[in-house]
Amino acid sequence: MRDDPGWCYHGERGPHGPVADATRWVLAWAASRRLPPPIPPLADGPALFLAAGHLRPATREAYIQRLRSGASIPSVGGFARLRQAHDLRSALATRAAALPPGPARLVLRRQAGSLELQIQEARARFTLSRGHYPTSVREVRRERKEGTYLGIEQRDEVFDALLATPAPMLADRTARAMLVQQAHKLERSARWQRLARAVGDRLDVDATDDRRFADEAEVMLHLAGVACAGIGSSAAWRSATLKPLRAQLDLVGELTAISVDAIAAAGLREDLADSLVTARTAAERAEHRARARQLAPIWQEIAARTAALLDIDETLRAGRMPGTADGDLLDARLEEIAGRAGDRELSAAGLRRVSDQVGQLAPSTVDYHRMLFGRDAPPAR
């Protein structure tokens, strides 16, 4: 999936301005809460680190340390699918509660109950797996000493965080499609034709639209997770030549930091929106709007960090050489470029520096291909 160049934002001419094109694409996608279909789904690996943003600090520290140590985590068949099942169960239960007693209500409640059973079984497999967590006092003490121990309550907390894995809103799409179907039925009646058309236009449901997310934060987290998965699986990134750049960019730390910041910003924005509704005076509303405006640069910084990861991933994929380790034929100038790198700060500026340095991969690969084979490097497949 990651070798397919079709999902790269460079496939279209991006908006221009003082902000890098990649950042503008991320902000535009986040604002629409949709992603283009070619963008790959979120793998379980980055989903595990994105869950850290929902955890309490103490649990987060032990959880990340456990992931860094290489300890295995129980699989539940896909965390994105688990999120969609959880959302669909909630939607079915809410819909059933709003219906009067009857066959329709019974069917919805049974469907919701079936999904709830699946989720609880997955929770039990995740929190009680004897093959992944310590089962003896000695093992517990060892993990406590290493700072990787997760108690039952902490495992439940992690599972709840994984239920919030960024994923397209399957329940929302299903509900909207049902409303459109009802609108089409109303359209057959001359009396309700105008109303039916208005409803259908407002919903604007595409049968192939399965890329709608709950909010801006989930879009950014999905993009950051996909980019980190691509970078981490690149042979060029793991090569000895790019070791200096790997020392500057801690993928695990950056992905975790983006998750923590994005989720915190999203929660703060919801609180500000609620406080604006309850404000009684014009002065209070003005204060809340001023606070909301202060969130804009925070969102832009998160988008810039996400965009830098996308740039690095895209450049690494564009520089792949078939049948050869990516780092073996890279120009020695990369070492000099890496030596001029900035500090190790996990920030938009630091990520952009790494992105610019990795950007030198593409021309170097082309030069070597011309020298060895007399032609440019073929496009990634």
Coordinates of C-alpha atoms in Angstrom, one line a residue:
M1 CA 0.0 0.0 0.0
R2 CA 2.8 2.4 0.9
D3 CA 4.5 1.9 -2.5
D4 CA 1.5 3.3 -4.3
P5 CA 2.3 6.9 -5.1
G6 CA -1.3 7.7 -5.9
W7 CA -2.2 8.9 -2.4
C8 CA 0.6 11.5 -2.2
Y9 CA -0.8 15.1 -1.9
H10 CA 1.6 16.1 -4.6
G11 CA -0.7 14.4 -7.1
E12 CA -2.6 17.7 -7.2
R13 CA -1.4 21.2 -7.4
G14 CA -1.6 22.5 -3.8
P15 CA -2.6 26.0 -2.6
H16 CA 0.3 28.4 -2.4
G17 CA 1.1 30.9 0.2
P18 CA 3.4 31.5 3.2
V19 CA 2.6 28.0 4.6
A20 CA 4.0 24.9 2.9
D21 CA 1.7 23.1 0.5
A22 CA 1.7 19.9 2.6
T23 CA 0.5 21.9 5.7
R24 CA -2.3 23.5 3.7
W25 CA -3.4 20.1 2.4
V26 CA -3.5 18.7 5.9
L27 CA -5.5 21.7 7.2
A28 CA -7.9 21.5 4.2
W29 CA -8.5 17.7 4.8
A30 CA -8.9 18.3 8.5
A31 CA -11.5 21.1 7.9
S32 CA -13.5 18.9 5.6
R33 CA -13.1 15.9 7.9
R34 CA -12.5 13.7 4.9
L35 CA -9.5 12.0 3.3
P36 CA -9.0 11.1 -0.3
P37 CA -9.7 7.4 -0.9
P38 CA -6.1 6.5 -2.0
I39 CA -4.7 7.3 1.4
P40 CA -4.0 3.9 3.1
P41 CA -6.0 2.8 6.2
L42 CA -4.4 3.1 9.6
A43 CA -2.4 0.1 10.7
D44 CA -2.4 -1.4 14.2
G45 CA 1.2 -0.4 14.8
P46 CA 0.8 3.4 14.8
A47 CA -2.7 3.0 16.3
L48 CA -1.1 1.7 19.5
F49 CA 0.9 4.9 19.8
L50 CA -1.9 7.2 18.9
A51 CA -3.9 5.7 21.8
A52 CA -1.4 7.3 24.2
G53 CA -3.1 10.7 23.7
H54 CA -6.2 9.4 25.5
L55 CA -4.4 8.0 28.6
R56 CA -3.6 9.5 31.9
P57 CA 0.1 10.6 32.3
A58 CA 1.0 7.7 34.6
T59 CA -0.6 5.1 32.4
R60 CA 0.8 6.7 29.3
E61 CA 4.4 6.6 30.6
A62 CA 4.3 2.9 31.4
Y63 CA 2.4 2.1 28.2
I64 CA 4.9 3.9 25.9
Q65 CA 7.8 2.4 27.8
R66 CA 6.2 -1.1 27.3
L67 CA 5.8 -0.5 23.5
R68 CA 9.4 0.8 23.2
S69 CA 10.7 -2.3 25.1
G70 CA 9.3 -4.5 22.3
A71 CA 6.8 -6.2 24.5
S72 CA 3.9 -7.6 22.4
I73 CA 0.4 -6.3 22.7
P74 CA -2.7 -8.6 22.2
S75 CA -4.3 -8.3 18.8
V76 CA -8.1 -7.8 18.5
G77 CA -8.4 -8.1 14.8
G78 CA -7.8 -4.5 13.9
F79 CA -8.2 -1.5 16.1
A80 CA -9.8 0.7 13.4
R81 CA -12.5 -2.0 12.9
L82 CA -13.0 -2.2 16.6
R83 CA -13.6 1.5 16.7
Q84 CA -16.2 1.2 13.9
A85 CA -17.9 -1.6 15.7
H86 CA -18.0 0.4 18.9
D87 CA -19.5 3.5 17.1
L88 CA -22.1 1.3 15.3
R89 CA -23.2 -0.3 18.5
S90 CA -23.7 3.1 20.1
A91 CA -25.6 4.4 17.1
L92 CA -27.9 1.3 17.0
A93 CA -28.5 1.5 20.8
T94 CA -29.4 5.2 20.5
R95 CA -31.7 4.6 17.6
A96 CA -33.4 1.6 19.4
A97 CA -34.0 3.7 22.5
A98 CA -35.8 6.3 20.4
L99 CA -38.2 3.8 18.8
P100 CA -41.5 2.7 20.3
P101 CA -41.8 -1.0 21.3
G102 CA -42.1 -3.2 18.2
P103 CA -40.1 -5.4 15.8
A104 CA -37.8 -2.6 14.5
R105 CA -36.7 -1.8 18.1
L106 CA -36.2 -5.4 18.9
V107 CA -34.0 -6.0 15.8
L108 CA -31.8 -2.9 16.5
R109 CA -31.4 -3.9 20.1
R110 CA -30.3 -7.4 19.1
Q111 CA -27.8 -6.0 16.6
A112 CA -26.4 -3.6 19.3
G113 CA -26.2 -6.5 21.8
S114 CA -24.3 -8.7 19.3
L115 CA -21.8 -5.9 18.7
E116 CA -21.5 -5.3 22.5
L117 CA -20.7 -9.0 23.0
Q118 CA -18.0 -8.9 20.4
I119 CA -16.4 -5.8 22.0
Q120 CA -16.5 -7.3 25.5
E121 CA -14.9 -10.5 24.2
A122 CA -12.2 -8.4 22.6
R123 CA -11.7 -6.5 25.9
A124 CA -11.2 -9.8 27.7
R125 CA -8.7 -11.0 25.2
F126 CA -6.8 -7.7 25.4
T127 CA -6.7 -7.3 29.2
L128 CA -6.4 -10.9 30.3
S129 CA -4.1 -12.4 27.8
R130 CA -1.7 -14.7 29.6
G131 CA 0.8 -14.7 26.7
H132 CA 1.3 -11.0 26.8
Y133 CA 1.2 -9.9 30.5
P134 CA 3.1 -11.2 33.5
T135 CA 1.5 -14.2 35.4
S136 CA 3.9 -14.6 38.2
V137 CA 5.1 -12.4 41.1
R138 CA 8.6 -12.4 39.8
E139 CA 7.5 -11.2 36.3
V140 CA 5.4 -8.5 37.8
R141 CA 8.3 -7.3 39.9
R142 CA 10.6 -7.3 36.9
E143 CA 8.1 -5.2 34.8
R144 CA 7.6 -2.8 37.7
K145 CA 11.3 -2.3 37.9
E146 CA 11.5 -1.7 34.2
G147 CA 8.6 0.7 34.3
T148 CA 6.5 -1.4 31.8
Y149 CA 3.9 -3.0 34.1
L150 CA 0.3 -2.4 33.3
G151 CA -2.3 -3.4 35.9
I152 CA -5.8 -4.6 35.0
E153 CA -7.3 -1.2 35.3
Q154 CA -4.6 0.4 33.2
R155 CA -5.1 -2.3 30.5
D156 CA -8.8 -1.4 30.5
E157 CA -7.8 2.2 30.1
V158 CA -5.6 1.4 27.2
F159 CA -8.4 -0.7 25.6
D160 CA -10.8 2.3 26.0
A161 CA -8.2 4.5 24.3
L162 CA -8.0 2.0 21.4
L163 CA -11.8 2.2 21.0
A164 CA -11.1 5.8 20.0
T165 CA -8.7 4.8 17.2
P166 CA -9.1 7.2 14.2
A167 CA -11.3 5.5 11.7
P168 CA -13.9 6.5 9.1
M169 CA -17.4 7.0 10.6
L170 CA -19.1 3.8 9.4
A171 CA -22.1 4.5 11.7
D172 CA -22.5 8.0 10.4
R173 CA -22.4 6.9 6.8
T174 CA -25.0 4.2 7.5
A175 CA -27.4 6.5 9.2
R176 CA -27.0 9.2 6.5
A177 CA -27.6 6.6 3.8
M178 CA -30.8 5.5 5.5
L179 CA -32.0 9.1 5.6
V180 CA -31.3 9.5 1.9
Q181 CA -33.2 6.4 1.2
Q182 CA -36.2 7.8 3.0
A183 CA -35.8 11.1 1.1
H184 CA -36.0 9.2 -2.2
K185 CA -39.2 7.6 -1.1
L186 CA -40.7 11.0 -0.2
E187 CA -39.6 12.4 -3.5
R188 CA -42.1 10.2 -5.3
S189 CA -44.9 12.2 -3.7
A190 CA -45.6 15.6 -5.2
R191 CA -46.5 16.9 -1.8
W192 CA -43.1 16.2 -0.2
Q193 CA -40.9 16.5 -3.3
R194 CA -39.3 19.8 -2.5
L195 CA -38.6 18.7 1.1
A196 CA -37.1 15.4 -0.1
R197 CA -34.8 17.1 -2.6
A198 CA -33.6 19.6 0.1
V199 CA -32.9 16.8 2.5
G200 CA -31.0 14.8 -0.2
D201 CA -28.9 17.8 -1.2
R202 CA -28.1 18.7 2.4
L203 CA -26.9 15.2 3.2
D204 CA -24.9 14.8 0.0
V205 CA -24.1 11.1 0.6
D206 CA -21.9 9.3 -1.9
A207 CA -22.2 5.5 -1.9
T208 CA -18.4 5.3 -2.1
D209 CA -17.7 8.0 0.6
D210 CA -16.2 6.0 3.4
R211 CA -13.5 8.5 4.4
R212 CA -15.5 10.8 6.7
F213 CA -14.0 11.3 10.2
A214 CA -15.5 12.5 13.5
D215 CA -13.4 15.7 13.8
E216 CA -10.2 17.5 12.6
A217 CA -8.0 15.8 15.2
E218 CA -8.8 12.3 13.9
V219 CA -7.9 13.3 10.4
M220 CA -4.5 14.6 11.5
L221 CA -3.9 11.6 13.7
H222 CA -4.7 9.2 10.8
L223 CA -2.3 11.1 8.5
A224 CA 0.4 11.1 11.1
G225 CA 0.0 7.4 11.8
V226 CA 0.1 6.5 8.1
A227 CA 3.2 8.6 7.5
C228 CA 5.0 7.1 10.5
A229 CA 4.2 3.6 9.4
G230 CA 5.6 4.4 5.9
I231 CA 8.8 6.0 7.3
G232 CA 9.4 3.1 9.7
S233 CA 9.0 0.5 7.1
S234 CA 11.3 2.2 4.6
A235 CA 14.6 0.4 4.0
A236 CA 16.2 3.8 3.2
W237 CA 15.2 5.1 6.6
R238 CA 16.7 2.1 8.4
S239 CA 19.9 2.3 6.4
A240 CA 23.2 3.3 8.0
T241 CA 23.4 6.4 5.8
L242 CA 20.3 7.9 7.4
K243 CA 21.4 7.0 10.9
P244 CA 22.1 10.7 11.7
L245 CA 18.6 11.6 10.7
R246 CA 17.1 8.8 12.7
A247 CA 18.9 10.3 15.7
Q248 CA 17.2 13.6 15.2
L249 CA 13.7 12.2 14.6
D250 CA 12.1 9.9 17.2
L251 CA 9.1 8.6 15.3
V252 CA 7.5 7.0 18.4
G253 CA 8.0 10.2 20.5
E254 CA 6.8 12.5 17.7
L255 CA 3.7 10.4 17.0
T256 CA 2.9 10.2 20.7
A257 CA 3.4 14.0 21.0
I258 CA 1.1 14.7 18.1
S259 CA -1.6 12.5 19.5
V260 CA -1.4 14.1 23.0
D261 CA -1.5 17.6 21.5
A262 CA -4.2 17.0 19.0
I263 CA -6.5 15.3 21.4
A264 CA -6.0 17.9 24.1
A265 CA -6.7 20.7 21.6
A266 CA -9.8 19.0 20.4
G267 CA -11.1 18.6 23.9
L268 CA -10.3 22.2 24.8
R269 CA -12.2 23.4 21.7
E270 CA -15.3 21.4 22.7
D271 CA -15.1 22.9 26.2
L272 CA -14.8 26.4 24.7
A273 CA -17.8 25.8 22.4
D274 CA -19.9 24.6 25.4
S275 CA -18.8 27.6 27.4
L276 CA -19.7 30.0 24.5
V277 CA -23.3 28.6 24.5
T278 CA -23.7 29.1 28.2
A279 CA -22.2 32.6 28.2
R280 CA -24.7 35.1 29.4
T281 CA -23.2 38.5 28.4
A282 CA -21.5 39.8 25.3
A283 CA -18.3 40.3 27.3
E284 CA -18.2 36.6 28.3
R285 CA -18.9 35.6 24.7
A286 CA -16.1 37.8 23.4
E287 CA -13.6 36.3 26.0
H288 CA -14.5 32.8 24.9
R289 CA -14.1 33.7 21.2
A290 CA -10.7 35.2 22.0
R291 CA -9.7 32.0 23.7
A292 CA -10.9 30.0 20.7
R293 CA -8.8 32.1 18.3
Q294 CA -5.8 31.2 20.3
L295 CA -6.2 27.6 19.3
A296 CA -5.7 28.4 15.6
P297 CA -1.9 28.6 15.8
I298 CA -1.8 25.4 17.8
W299 CA -3.8 23.5 15.2
Q300 CA -1.5 24.9 12.5
E301 CA 1.6 23.7 14.3
I302 CA 0.1 20.2 14.7
A303 CA -0.7 20.3 11.0
A304 CA 2.8 21.4 10.1
R305 CA 4.3 18.5 12.1
T306 CA 2.0 16.1 10.4
A307 CA 2.8 17.5 7.0
A308 CA 6.5 17.2 7.6
L309 CA 6.0 13.5 8.4
L310 CA 4.1 13.1 5.1
D311 CA 6.9 14.9 3.2
I312 CA 9.5 12.5 4.7
D313 CA 7.4 9.4 3.8
E314 CA 6.7 10.6 0.3
T315 CA 10.3 11.4 -0.4
L316 CA 11.5 8.0 0.9
R317 CA 9.0 6.2 -1.3
A318 CA 9.9 8.3 -4.3
G319 CA 13.6 7.4 -3.8
R320 CA 13.1 3.6 -3.6
M321 CA 15.3 1.5 -5.9
P322 CA 14.0 -1.9 -7.0
G323 CA 16.0 -4.8 -5.9
T324 CA 18.5 -2.7 -3.9
A325 CA 18.7 -1.6 -0.3
D326 CA 17.7 2.1 -0.5
G327 CA 20.7 3.3 1.6
D328 CA 23.4 1.4 -0.3
L329 CA 23.7 3.7 -3.3
L330 CA 22.9 7.1 -1.7
D331 CA 25.3 10.0 -2.3
A332 CA 27.9 10.7 0.4
R333 CA 26.6 14.3 0.5
L334 CA 23.8 13.0 2.8
E335 CA 26.2 12.6 5.6
E336 CA 27.3 16.2 5.2
I337 CA 23.7 17.4 5.1
A338 CA 22.9 15.4 8.2
G339 CA 25.9 16.9 10.0
R340 CA 24.3 20.3 9.5
A341 CA 21.1 19.2 11.1
G342 CA 19.5 21.3 13.8
D343 CA 18.7 20.2 17.3
R344 CA 16.6 17.3 18.4
E345 CA 13.6 19.3 19.4
L346 CA 10.3 17.6 18.5
S347 CA 8.7 20.6 16.8
A348 CA 7.4 21.6 13.4
A349 CA 10.7 23.4 12.7
G350 CA 12.7 20.4 13.7
L351 CA 10.6 18.0 11.6
R352 CA 10.7 20.3 8.6
R353 CA 14.5 20.3 8.8
V354 CA 14.6 16.5 8.7
S355 CA 12.1 16.6 5.8
D356 CA 14.2 19.0 3.8
Q357 CA 17.3 16.8 4.4
V358 CA 15.5 13.6 3.4
G359 CA 14.3 15.5 0.3
Q360 CA 17.9 15.2 -1.0
L361 CA 17.3 11.5 -1.5
A362 CA 15.4 11.8 -4.8
P363 CA 18.0 13.6 -6.9
S364 CA 20.8 11.5 -5.5
T365 CA 19.0 8.3 -6.4
V366 CA 18.4 9.6 -10.0
D367 CA 22.1 10.5 -10.4
Y368 CA 23.3 7.0 -9.3
H369 CA 20.7 5.4 -11.6
R370 CA 22.0 7.4 -14.5
M371 CA 25.6 6.6 -13.7
L372 CA 25.1 2.8 -13.2
F373 CA 22.3 2.0 -15.7
G374 CA 22.2 5.0 -18.0
R375 CA 18.6 5.9 -17.2
D376 CA 16.6 7.6 -14.5
A377 CA 15.2 5.6 -11.6
P378 CA 11.8 4.1 -12.5
P379 CA 8.8 5.3 -10.5
A380 CA 7.8 3.5 -7.4
R381 CA 5.3 0.7 -8.0

